[in-house]
Short mmCIF file of C-alpha atoms in Angstrom, two decimals:
data_model
loop_
_atom_site.label_atom_id
_atom_site.label_comp_id
_atom_site.label_asym_id
_atom_site.label_seq_id
_atom_site.Cartn_x
_atom_site.Cartn_y
_atom_site.Cartn_z
CA UNK A 15 31.88 28.60 25.35
CA UNK A 16 28.65 28.34 23.33
CA UNK A 17 26.57 31.99 23.29
CA UNK A 18 23.47 30.13 24.45
CA UNK A 19 23.73 26.83 26.13
CA UNK A 20 20.61 24.16 26.83
CA UNK A 21 20.36 20.83 28.11
CA UNK A 22 19.65 18.91 24.93
CA UNK A 23 17.82 16.14 27.16
CA UNK A 24 15.80 14.67 26.40
CA UNK A 25 13.42 15.24 29.80
CA UNK A 26 10.53 12.35 29.34
CA UNK A 27 7.96 12.97 31.66
CA UNK A 28 4.17 11.65 32.18
CA UNK A 29 1.01 13.54 31.24
CA UNK A 30 0.46 16.01 33.92
CA UNK A 31 3.64 16.44 35.26
CA UNK A 32 5.34 19.90 35.63
CA UNK A 33 8.80 20.32 33.98
CA UNK A 34 11.15 23.27 33.91
CA UNK A 35 14.05 24.08 31.43
CA UNK A 36 17.38 26.06 31.75
CA UNK A 37 18.95 28.18 29.29
CA UNK A 38 22.16 30.38 30.00
CA UNK A 39 23.55 32.71 27.47
CA UNK A 40 26.79 34.12 27.15
CA UNK A 41 26.34 37.95 26.15
CA UNK A 42 25.41 40.19 29.08
CA UNK A 43 24.37 42.77 26.60
CA UNK A 44 21.43 40.85 24.80
CA UNK A 45 18.06 42.39 25.16
CA UNK A 46 15.54 40.30 23.86
CA UNK A 47 14.85 36.83 24.69
CA UNK A 48 12.52 34.50 23.43
CA UNK A 49 11.37 30.51 23.68
CA UNK A 50 10.36 29.00 20.45
CA UNK A 51 9.03 25.30 19.67
CA UNK A 52 10.47 23.39 16.98
CA UNK A 53 8.25 19.86 16.21
CA UNK A 54 10.50 16.91 14.28
CA UNK A 55 11.27 17.93 10.70
CA UNK A 56 9.23 21.35 11.07
CA UNK A 57 10.36 25.04 11.42
CA UNK A 58 10.58 26.96 14.97
CA UNK A 59 7.81 28.73 16.08
CA UNK A 60 7.43 31.49 18.39
CA UNK A 61 6.16 29.88 21.93
CA UNK A 62 6.88 32.96 23.51
CA UNK A 63 8.77 36.26 24.36
CA UNK A 64 10.48 36.06 27.61
CA UNK A 65 10.22 39.96 29.45
CA UNK A 66 12.23 40.86 32.60
CA UNK A 67 9.29 40.54 35.15
CA UNK A 68 8.55 37.56 34.25
CA UNK A 69 5.61 36.63 32.06
CA UNK A 70 2.47 33.45 31.70
CA UNK A 71 0.87 32.33 28.58
CA UNK A 72 -1.84 29.65 29.62
CA UNK A 73 0.10 26.59 31.13
CA UNK A 74 3.76 28.13 30.45
CA UNK A 75 6.05 30.55 32.64
CA UNK A 76 9.41 32.45 31.19
CA UNK A 77 11.32 33.74 33.55
CA UNK A 78 14.57 36.16 32.91
CA UNK A 79 17.57 36.69 35.31
CA UNK A 80 19.45 38.88 33.95
CA UNK A 81 22.12 39.05 36.70
CA UNK A 82 22.84 35.49 36.54
CA UNK A 83 22.15 35.40 32.64
CA UNK A 84 19.66 32.52 32.12
CA UNK A 85 16.19 31.91 31.04
CA UNK A 86 13.60 29.54 32.05
CA UNK A 87 10.83 27.54 30.38
CA UNK A 88 8.21 26.31 33.10
CA UNK A 89 5.21 23.69 31.74
CA UNK A 90 2.47 22.82 34.14
CA UNK A 91 0.19 20.31 33.39
CA UNK A 92 1.85 18.92 30.28
CA UNK A 93 -0.04 17.11 27.55
CA UNK A 94 0.83 14.92 24.69
CA UNK A 95 1.09 17.34 22.69
CA UNK A 96 4.02 19.48 24.05
CA UNK A 97 6.62 16.98 23.17
CA UNK A 98 8.54 18.80 20.68
CA UNK A 99 12.14 20.22 20.92
CA UNK A 100 12.26 23.76 22.69
CA UNK A 101 14.67 26.20 21.45
CA UNK A 102 16.15 29.51 23.97
CA UNK A 103 16.59 32.55 21.45
CA UNK A 104 18.80 35.08 22.23
CA UNK A 105 19.59 38.71 20.66
CA UNK A 106 22.99 39.18 19.58
CA UNK A 107 23.46 43.03 19.57
CA UNK A 108 25.74 44.06 17.24
CA UNK A 109 26.61 46.67 14.42
CA UNK A 110 23.90 45.17 12.23
CA UNK A 111 21.14 45.22 14.77
CA UNK A 112 20.25 42.32 17.25
CA UNK A 113 20.59 39.35 15.14
CA UNK A 114 19.40 35.96 17.04
CA UNK A 115 21.40 33.24 18.66
CA UNK A 116 19.59 29.64 18.98
CA UNK A 117 20.25 27.37 21.62
CA UNK A 118 20.60 23.67 20.54
CA UNK A 119 17.53 22.86 21.97
CA UNK A 120 15.87 20.58 24.66
CA UNK A 121 14.11 17.77 23.56
CA UNK A 122 10.83 17.12 25.95
CA UNK A 123 8.98 13.84 25.27
CA UNK A 124 5.51 13.83 27.34
CA UNK A 125 4.17 10.02 27.87
CA UNK A 126 0.59 8.93 28.62
CA UNK B 27 -2.31 31.10 3.42
CA UNK B 28 1.00 30.55 4.88
CA UNK B 29 3.15 33.81 5.83
CA UNK B 30 6.63 32.68 4.73
CA UNK B 31 6.75 29.97 1.86
CA UNK B 32 9.52 27.80 0.58
CA UNK B 33 9.75 26.23 -2.83
CA UNK B 34 10.71 23.18 -3.34
CA UNK B 35 10.01 21.25 0.11
CA UNK B 36 12.12 18.56 -0.41
CA UNK B 37 14.69 17.88 -3.16
CA UNK B 38 17.60 15.27 -4.44
CA UNK B 39 20.50 16.24 -6.54
CA UNK B 40 23.80 15.29 -7.48
CA UNK B 41 27.23 16.81 -6.51
CA UNK B 42 28.13 18.96 -8.59
CA UNK B 43 24.96 20.78 -9.76
CA UNK B 44 23.81 23.76 -8.71
CA UNK B 45 20.20 24.33 -6.83
CA UNK B 46 18.23 27.05 -6.13
CA UNK B 47 15.73 27.20 -3.27
CA UNK B 48 13.31 29.86 -3.24
CA UNK B 49 11.67 31.95 -0.29
CA UNK B 50 8.64 34.21 -0.53
CA UNK B 51 7.07 36.03 2.17
CA UNK B 52 3.48 38.27 2.85
CA UNK B 53 4.28 38.75 5.96
CA UNK B 54 6.08 43.18 4.66
CA UNK B 55 9.15 42.52 7.00
CA UNK B 56 12.38 43.73 5.37
CA UNK B 57 14.56 41.56 6.65
CA UNK B 58 15.01 37.84 5.66
CA UNK B 59 17.58 35.27 6.65
CA UNK B 60 18.75 31.45 5.63
CA UNK B 61 19.79 28.99 7.99
CA UNK B 62 20.96 25.16 7.70
CA UNK B 63 19.89 22.68 10.76
CA UNK B 64 22.00 19.94 10.90
CA UNK B 65 20.71 17.24 13.65
CA UNK B 66 23.03 17.99 16.93
CA UNK B 67 23.82 21.34 15.65
CA UNK B 68 21.08 23.56 15.65
CA UNK B 69 20.22 26.70 13.65
CA UNK B 70 23.20 28.03 11.81
CA UNK B 71 23.00 31.05 10.01
CA UNK B 72 23.97 31.22 5.95
CA UNK B 73 22.97 34.90 4.62
CA UNK B 74 21.06 37.71 5.93
CA UNK B 75 19.40 40.72 4.14
CA UNK B 76 17.76 43.44 5.82
CA UNK B 77 16.58 45.39 2.69
CA UNK B 78 16.68 44.72 -1.05
CA UNK B 79 20.18 46.40 -1.84
CA UNK B 80 21.62 44.75 1.82
CA UNK B 81 23.64 41.32 1.62
CA UNK B 82 25.31 39.88 4.65
CA UNK B 83 27.26 36.64 5.52
CA UNK B 84 26.20 34.93 7.88
CA UNK B 85 28.39 32.24 9.83
CA UNK B 86 28.34 29.49 7.66
CA UNK B 87 27.99 31.35 3.63
CA UNK B 88 31.37 29.45 2.14
CA UNK B 89 29.67 27.62 -0.89
CA UNK B 90 26.35 29.56 -0.57
CA UNK B 91 25.13 32.49 -2.88
CA UNK B 92 21.84 34.47 -2.40
CA UNK B 93 19.54 36.92 -4.17
CA UNK B 94 16.98 39.57 -2.71
CA UNK B 95 15.16 39.98 -5.72
CA UNK B 96 12.28 41.98 -4.28
CA UNK B 97 11.11 42.82 -0.53
CA UNK B 98 9.45 39.41 -0.51
CA UNK B 99 11.28 37.54 -2.15
CA UNK B 100 15.19 35.70 -0.79
CA UNK B 101 16.63 33.04 -2.93
CA UNK B 102 19.65 30.83 -1.94
CA UNK B 103 22.04 28.78 -4.44
CA UNK B 104 24.24 26.36 -4.37
CA UNK B 105 26.65 26.82 -7.11
CA UNK B 106 27.90 23.24 -7.15
CA UNK B 107 26.46 20.93 -4.34
CA UNK B 108 28.40 19.16 -2.24
CA UNK B 109 27.25 15.96 -0.10
CA UNK B 110 28.03 17.66 3.31
CA UNK B 111 25.28 20.86 2.01
CA UNK B 112 22.46 17.76 2.77
CA UNK B 113 20.45 19.10 5.65
CA UNK B 114 16.93 21.28 6.44
CA UNK B 115 17.48 24.83 5.12
CA UNK B 116 15.03 27.13 6.57
CA UNK B 117 13.88 30.81 5.94
CA UNK B 118 13.30 33.07 8.18
CA UNK B 119 11.83 36.99 8.57
CA UNK B 120 11.70 40.08 10.95
CA UNK B 121 11.00 42.98 11.29
CA UNK B 122 13.79 45.05 12.67
CA UNK B 123 14.45 47.88 14.42
CA UNK B 124 12.01 50.17 12.38
CA UNK B 125 9.56 47.88 13.82
CA UNK B 126 11.20 47.02 17.08
CA UNK B 127 10.52 43.55 16.58
CA UNK B 128 12.96 41.10 16.24
CA UNK B 129 11.63 37.07 16.48
CA UNK B 130 11.95 35.68 13.56
CA UNK B 131 9.23 33.73 11.56
CA UNK B 132 10.22 30.82 9.82
CA UNK B 133 9.14 29.14 6.71
CA UNK B 134 8.43 25.13 6.29
CA UNK B 135 11.71 24.61 5.30
CA UNK B 136 13.65 22.67 2.43
CA UNK B 137 14.86 19.26 3.15
CA UNK B 138 17.65 18.59 0.56
CA UNK B 139 20.12 16.06 -0.18
CA UNK B 140 23.39 15.80 -2.14
CA UNK B 141 24.35 12.33 -3.32
#
């Protein structure tokens, strides 16, 4: 089983739609969680951290469910510019101290 | 100016050649990382360094070596390039335990093709 699993998609949605991605992780000791965005052939960029109480940044809402070990990202009022791959990222506690494990990404395509 | 820079941005080389990819950062972070990304496989960690005197192998270090010349510089070498090392390579930095900042910040990537 992969440490971080995501549906690769693609999710094809019209502009203005609401879309949600889920991600599951296997290490119950993980402490920090993030969503990154990656445009084609570009570097991953931090979209938002995910906090236990859930958090919102504009049209983006992230939720964490520790009991079920999954993380979600909700995008409201999708824009064409939201088209990208979204990476779920989880810290892996070890002797080296909280390395990051990246999911394979979920591809989103927003259509006019 | 970008906080994390990589050179070269694109490189085509032949099998058996030695090649070095360089990374510099102005974020003042202690930790630096090298990843490769292949279609369908996501990001895989090659090497990481928590400070100038600390170098550690990642999950796919065979065929690669690194050098941490200074806090701000971390280079990746392919001693004898082979075609299956064709990939997109990213350098990243993070603050680590002293700062409590674990999120990583990536450079723009180097697209390497080995023929």
